[in-house]
Coordinates of C-alpha atoms in Angstrom, one line a residue:
X1 CA 5.1 37.9 -32.8
X2 CA 3.0 37.8 -36.1
X3 CA 6.1 38.9 -38.1
X4 CA 8.2 36.1 -36.6
X5 CA 5.4 33.6 -37.3
X6 CA 5.3 34.6 -40.9
X7 CA 9.1 34.1 -41.3
X8 CA 8.7 30.7 -39.7
X9 CA 6.0 29.7 -42.2
X10 CA 8.1 31.0 -45.1
X11 CA 11.2 29.1 -43.9
X12 CA 9.3 26.0 -43.3
X13 CA 7.6 26.2 -46.7
X14 CA 10.9 26.5 -48.4
X15 CA 12.1 23.3 -46.7
X16 CA 9.0 21.3 -46.7
X17 CA 7.5 22.0 -50.1
X18 CA 10.2 20.0 -52.0
X19 CA 9.6 17.1 -49.6
X20 CA 5.9 17.3 -50.2
X21 CA 6.5 17.5 -53.9
X22 CA 8.8 14.5 -53.8
X23 CA 5.9 12.5 -52.2
X24 CA 3.7 13.6 -55.0
X25 CA 1.7 16.0 -52.8
X26 CA 1.7 19.6 -54.0
X27 CA 0.6 21.6 -51.0
X28 CA 1.7 24.5 -48.9
X29 CA 3.6 23.9 -45.7
X30 CA 1.0 25.7 -43.6
X31 CA -1.7 23.4 -45.0
X32 CA 0.2 20.3 -43.8
X33 CA 0.8 21.8 -40.3
X34 CA -3.0 22.0 -39.6
X35 CA -4.0 18.8 -41.3
X36 CA -4.8 15.6 -39.3
X37 CA -1.9 13.2 -39.3
X38 CA -2.8 9.7 -40.6
X39 CA -2.4 7.0 -37.9
X40 CA -1.8 3.3 -38.2
X41 CA -4.2 2.7 -35.3
X42 CA -7.0 4.8 -33.7
X43 CA -4.5 5.9 -31.1
X44 CA -0.7 5.9 -31.0
X45 CA 1.4 5.9 -27.8
X46 CA 5.0 6.9 -27.3
X47 CA 7.4 7.3 -24.4
X48 CA 10.0 10.1 -24.8
X49 CA 13.1 9.6 -22.6
X50 CA 15.1 12.4 -21.1
X51 CA 17.8 13.4 -23.6
X52 CA 15.9 12.4 -26.7
X53 CA 16.6 15.0 -29.4
X54 CA 13.9 16.4 -31.7
X55 CA 15.1 14.3 -34.7
X56 CA 14.9 11.1 -32.5
X57 CA 11.4 12.1 -31.3
X58 CA 10.1 12.7 -34.9
X59 CA 11.5 9.3 -36.0
X60 CA 10.0 7.6 -32.9
X61 CA 6.5 9.0 -33.6
X62 CA 6.7 7.6 -37.2
X63 CA 8.0 4.3 -35.9
X64 CA 5.1 4.1 -33.4
X65 CA 2.4 4.6 -36.1
X66 CA 2.2 8.3 -37.1
X67 CA 2.1 7.9 -40.9
X68 CA 4.1 10.8 -42.2
X69 CA 7.7 11.7 -43.1
X70 CA 10.0 11.8 -40.1
X71 CA 12.1 14.5 -41.8
X72 CA 8.9 16.5 -42.4
X73 CA 8.0 16.2 -38.7
X74 CA 11.5 17.0 -37.5
X75 CA 11.7 20.2 -39.7
X76 CA 8.4 21.3 -38.2
X77 CA 9.7 20.9 -34.7
X78 CA 12.9 22.7 -35.6
X79 CA 11.4 25.7 -37.5
X80 CA 8.7 26.2 -34.9
X81 CA 11.4 27.4 -32.5
X82 CA 10.1 25.0 -29.8
X83 CA 12.1 21.9 -30.5
X84 CA 14.2 22.3 -27.3
X85 CA 11.1 22.6 -25.2
X86 CA 9.8 19.1 -26.0
X87 CA 9.4 17.3 -22.7
X88 CA 10.1 13.7 -21.8
X89 CA 7.1 11.6 -20.8
X90 CA 4.5 9.2 -22.1
X91 CA 2.1 10.6 -24.7
X92 CA -0.9 9.5 -26.7
X93 CA -2.3 10.9 -30.0
X94 CA -5.6 10.1 -31.5
X95 CA -7.3 10.6 -34.8
X96 CA -7.6 14.3 -35.6
X97 CA -4.2 15.2 -34.2
X98 CA -2.3 17.7 -36.4
X99 CA 1.5 18.4 -36.5
X100 CA 0.6 21.7 -34.6
X101 CA -1.4 20.0 -31.9
X102 CA 1.1 17.2 -31.6
X103 CA 3.9 19.7 -30.9
X104 CA 1.7 21.6 -28.5
X105 CA 1.1 18.4 -26.5
X106 CA 4.9 17.7 -26.4
X107 CA 5.8 21.2 -25.3
X108 CA 3.0 21.5 -22.7
X109 CA 3.8 18.0 -21.2
X110 CA 0.3 16.8 -21.8
X111 CA 1.2 13.2 -21.2
X112 CA -0.5 10.0 -20.3
X113 CA -0.9 9.5 -16.6
X114 CA -2.0 6.5 -14.5
X115 CA -3.0 6.2 -10.9
X116 CA -2.6 3.8 -8.0
X117 CA -4.5 3.9 -4.7
X118 CA -3.3 2.7 -1.3
X119 CA -6.1 2.0 1.2
X120 CA -6.3 2.8 4.9
X121 CA -5.6 -0.3 7.0
X122 CA -3.5 -2.1 4.3
X123 CA -0.3 -3.8 5.4
X124 CA 2.9 -3.3 3.5
X125 CA 2.4 -6.6 1.8
X126 CA -0.9 -5.5 0.4
X127 CA 0.6 -2.2 -0.7
X128 CA 3.4 -3.9 -2.5
X129 CA 1.0 -6.2 -4.2
X130 CA -1.1 -3.3 -5.5
X131 CA 2.0 -1.5 -6.6
X132 CA 3.0 -4.6 -8.6
X133 CA -0.5 -4.5 -10.3
X134 CA -0.3 -0.8 -11.2
X135 CA -0.1 -0.2 -14.9
X136 CA 3.0 1.1 -16.7
X137 CA 5.2 1.3 -13.6
X138 CA 8.8 0.0 -13.8
X139 CA 9.1 -2.6 -11.1
X140 CA 12.4 -1.6 -9.6
X141 CA 11.6 -2.4 -6.0
X142 CA 9.9 -5.8 -6.4
X143 CA 13.1 -7.8 -5.4
X144 CA 14.0 -5.6 -2.5
X145 CA 13.5 -6.7 1.1
X146 CA 12.0 -4.3 3.6
X147 CA 15.4 -3.0 4.8
X148 CA 16.6 -2.3 1.2
X149 CA 13.2 -0.8 0.3
X150 CA 13.4 1.8 3.2
X151 CA 17.0 2.6 2.3
X152 CA 15.9 3.2 -1.3
X153 CA 13.2 5.7 -0.2
X154 CA 15.7 7.5 2.0
X155 CA 14.9 6.1 5.4
X156 CA 17.5 3.4 6.2
X157 CA 17.0 1.5 9.4
X158 CA 13.3 2.5 9.8
X159 CA 10.7 -0.3 9.8
X160 CA 8.7 -0.3 6.6
X161 CA 5.3 -1.1 8.0
X162 CA 2.9 1.8 8.2
X163 CA 5.4 4.3 6.6
X164 CA 3.5 5.1 3.5
X165 CA 0.4 7.4 3.4
X166 CA -2.8 5.8 2.1
X167 CA -4.0 8.0 -0.8
X168 CA -4.4 8.0 -4.6
X169 CA -1.1 8.7 -6.5
X170 CA -1.0 9.9 -10.1
X171 CA 2.1 9.2 -12.1
X172 CA 3.5 9.4 -15.6
X173 CA 3.7 6.2 -17.6
X174 CA 7.1 4.5 -17.5
X175 CA 8.3 5.9 -14.2
X176 CA 9.8 3.7 -11.5
X177 CA 7.6 2.3 -8.7
X178 CA 10.2 3.8 -6.4
X179 CA 9.0 7.3 -7.5
X180 CA 5.5 6.5 -6.2
X181 CA 6.8 5.0 -2.9
X182 CA 9.0 8.0 -2.2
X183 CA 6.0 10.3 -2.6
X184 CA 3.9 8.1 -0.3
X185 CA 6.6 8.0 2.3
X186 CA 7.2 11.7 2.2
X187 CA 3.4 12.3 2.5
X188 CA 3.2 10.1 5.6
X189 CA 6.1 12.0 7.2
X190 CA 4.4 15.3 6.5
X191 CA 1.0 14.2 7.8
X192 CA 2.5 12.5 10.9
X193 CA 4.5 15.6 11.8
X194 CA 1.6 17.9 11.4
X195 CA -0.6 15.6 13.6
X196 CA 2.2 15.4 16.2
X197 CA 2.5 19.2 16.4
X198 CA -1.2 19.3 17.2
X199 CA -1.2 16.6 19.9
X200 CA -3.0 17.0 23.2
X201 CA -0.7 18.1 26.0
X202 CA -1.4 15.1 28.2
X203 CA -1.3 12.4 25.6
X204 CA 1.0 9.6 26.9
X205 CA 3.0 9.2 23.7
X206 CA 6.7 10.1 23.6
X207 CA 7.4 10.3 19.9
X208 CA 5.8 10.6 16.5
X209 CA 6.6 7.0 15.9
X210 CA 4.5 6.0 18.9
X211 CA 1.7 8.1 17.5
X212 CA 2.0 6.3 14.2
X213 CA 1.8 2.9 15.9
X214 CA -1.3 3.8 17.9
X215 CA -2.9 5.3 14.8
X216 CA -2.3 2.0 12.9
X217 CA -4.1 0.1 15.7
X218 CA -7.0 2.5 15.7
X219 CA -7.2 2.1 11.9
X220 CA -7.5 -1.6 12.2
X221 CA -10.0 -1.5 15.0
X222 CA -12.7 0.5 13.2
X223 CA -13.6 1.9 9.8
X224 CA -16.2 4.3 11.4
X225 CA -15.1 7.9 11.8
X226 CA -17.4 8.5 14.7
X227 CA -15.7 5.8 16.8
X228 CA -12.1 6.5 16.1
X229 CA -11.6 9.2 18.8
X230 CA -13.2 7.1 21.5
X231 CA -11.3 4.0 20.6
X232 CA -8.1 6.0 20.7
X233 CA -9.3 7.3 24.1
X234 CA -9.7 3.7 25.4
X235 CA -6.2 2.8 24.4
X236 CA -4.7 6.0 25.8
X237 CA -6.5 5.3 29.1
X238 CA -5.0 1.8 29.2
X239 CA -1.5 3.2 28.5
X240 CA -1.9 5.7 31.3
X241 CA -2.6 3.0 33.9
X242 CA -0.3 0.4 32.5
X243 CA -3.1 -1.9 31.4
X244 CA -2.3 -4.1 28.3
X245 CA -3.9 -2.9 25.1
X246 CA -5.4 -6.3 24.5
X247 CA -6.2 -5.7 20.8
X248 CA -6.8 -8.5 18.4
X249 CA -5.4 -6.8 15.3
X250 CA -1.8 -6.7 16.7
X251 CA -2.0 -10.4 17.5
X252 CA -3.3 -11.1 14.0
X253 CA -0.5 -9.0 12.5
X254 CA 2.1 -11.0 14.5
X255 CA 0.7 -14.3 13.2
X256 CA 1.4 -13.1 9.7
X257 CA 0.7 -15.7 6.9
X258 CA -0.2 -18.4 9.4
X259 CA -3.4 -16.5 10.3
X260 CA -6.3 -18.5 8.7
X261 CA -9.1 -16.0 9.6
X262 CA -9.9 -17.6 13.0
X263 CA -8.2 -16.1 16.1
X264 CA -8.0 -18.8 18.7
X265 CA -7.4 -18.7 22.5
X266 CA -3.9 -20.2 22.0
X267 CA -3.0 -17.3 19.7
X268 CA -3.9 -14.9 22.4
X269 CA -1.9 -16.8 25.0
X270 CA 1.2 -17.4 22.9
X271 CA 3.7 -14.6 23.7
X272 CA 5.3 -12.5 20.9
X273 CA 6.3 -8.9 20.2
X274 CA 2.9 -8.1 18.7
X275 CA 0.8 -9.9 21.4
X276 CA -0.7 -7.0 23.3
X277 CA -2.4 -9.5 25.6
X278 CA 0.8 -10.9 27.0
X279 CA 2.9 -7.7 26.7
X280 CA 2.2 -4.2 27.9
X281 CA 2.6 -1.0 26.0
X282 CA 2.6 -0.5 22.2
X283 CA 3.9 -3.1 19.8
X284 CA 7.3 -2.5 18.2
X285 CA 6.1 -1.2 14.8
X286 CA 2.9 0.0 13.2
X287 CA 0.6 -2.8 11.9
X288 CA -1.0 -1.1 8.9
X289 CA -1.3 2.2 7.0
X290 CA -3.2 4.7 9.1
X291 CA -5.2 7.4 7.4
X292 CA -5.4 11.0 8.4
X293 CA -8.4 10.5 10.7
X294 CA -6.7 7.8 12.7
X295 CA -3.5 9.9 13.0
X296 CA -5.5 12.8 14.4
X297 CA -7.5 10.5 16.7
X298 CA -4.2 9.0 18.1
X299 CA -2.8 12.4 19.1
X300 CA -6.0 14.0 20.1
X301 CA -8.1 11.2 21.5
X302 CA -11.6 11.7 22.8
X303 CA -11.8 12.2 26.5
X304 CA -13.6 9.1 27.9
X305 CA -13.6 7.0 31.1
X306 CA -14.1 3.8 29.0
X307 CA -11.5 1.1 29.3
X308 CA -13.2 -1.5 27.1
X309 CA -15.1 -1.7 23.8
X310 CA -16.6 -4.5 21.7
X311 CA -17.8 -4.5 18.1
X312 CA -21.6 -4.5 17.8
X313 CA -21.6 -6.2 14.4
X314 CA -22.9 -3.2 12.5
X315 CA -19.6 -1.3 12.2
X316 CA -20.1 0.5 15.5
X317 CA -18.6 -0.3 19.0
X318 CA -20.1 -0.5 22.5
X319 CA -17.9 1.2 25.1
X320 CA -17.7 0.3 28.8
X321 CA -16.0 1.8 31.9
X322 CA -15.7 -1.5 33.8
X323 CA -15.2 -5.2 33.1
X324 CA -18.7 -6.3 34.3
X325 CA -20.4 -3.9 31.8
X326 CA -17.9 -5.0 29.1
X327 CA -18.7 -8.7 29.7
X328 CA -22.4 -8.0 29.4
X329 CA -21.7 -6.1 26.1
X330 CA -19.7 -9.1 24.8
X331 CA -22.6 -11.4 25.7
X332 CA -25.1 -9.1 24.0
X333 CA -23.2 -8.3 20.8
X334 CA -20.8 -11.2 20.3
X335 CA -21.7 -14.4 22.0
X336 CA -25.4 -14.4 21.1
X337 CA -24.5 -13.5 17.6

């Protein structure tokens, strides 16, 4: 290895010293390799596309603001023996970067990365808005409707709502937003399947899709981990006896953009596919992105006799087994407040 490195230095010196001399700099090639490269700005960024050859990469770095000879940089890439290992990606160099450390960065794929976070309980509309704000993503899906979007991620004919797992996704600068969406969709499929395989034997859900729908409702009903299992238990009890779910979040979802923040009696009485007051069973699709805790609660709900619950106003819920107790809880926690 040392013998080969010596020949690389000798060969590089024979090629580079005339170039250095032409620039009025009399120095050995190995001195240049470990000297900081002058930069036009404190940091210089560059995106290398798949298929870019080493000469193009060297010229692009100089064009971006690395103040050196592009031929000098190219010859270093070539004589290092690692030119073909340069990886595509988005990179940043700062003051103090040498030709050696620059090449190491390109070969190791030490590139710039960004991140985007999808939150539990978000709707698809909120997810897509966040995706549009994410830095350095190519917006290839912005103009797609939901059907085209699902076809693009590899799930044609599947409703888009609730199909992307809420998490933080790290990506390379310059990639397509479709890359992130495919990862989020694949992650939801994996998490849903794992939860479904661990479902309770007596849970009244026929398919993983039904579990996803119920999990999305649980997600919207509470942000408190301690209450998720019992809330799921209430809904499962209602499904078992054919009682309507009567959950406000599905009605609000059905109202869409017309919802002004105030749910009225007429909203609860107006029939629609997402009105779980007027229709029995589950709504036709999820209503939000359920997190892992809600997925698990939906398939393994807490065993309870409760059929009702009401928000206390502090993030927790009060549970009741009969309507009389529930009405008293509503009076205590909602009407008086």
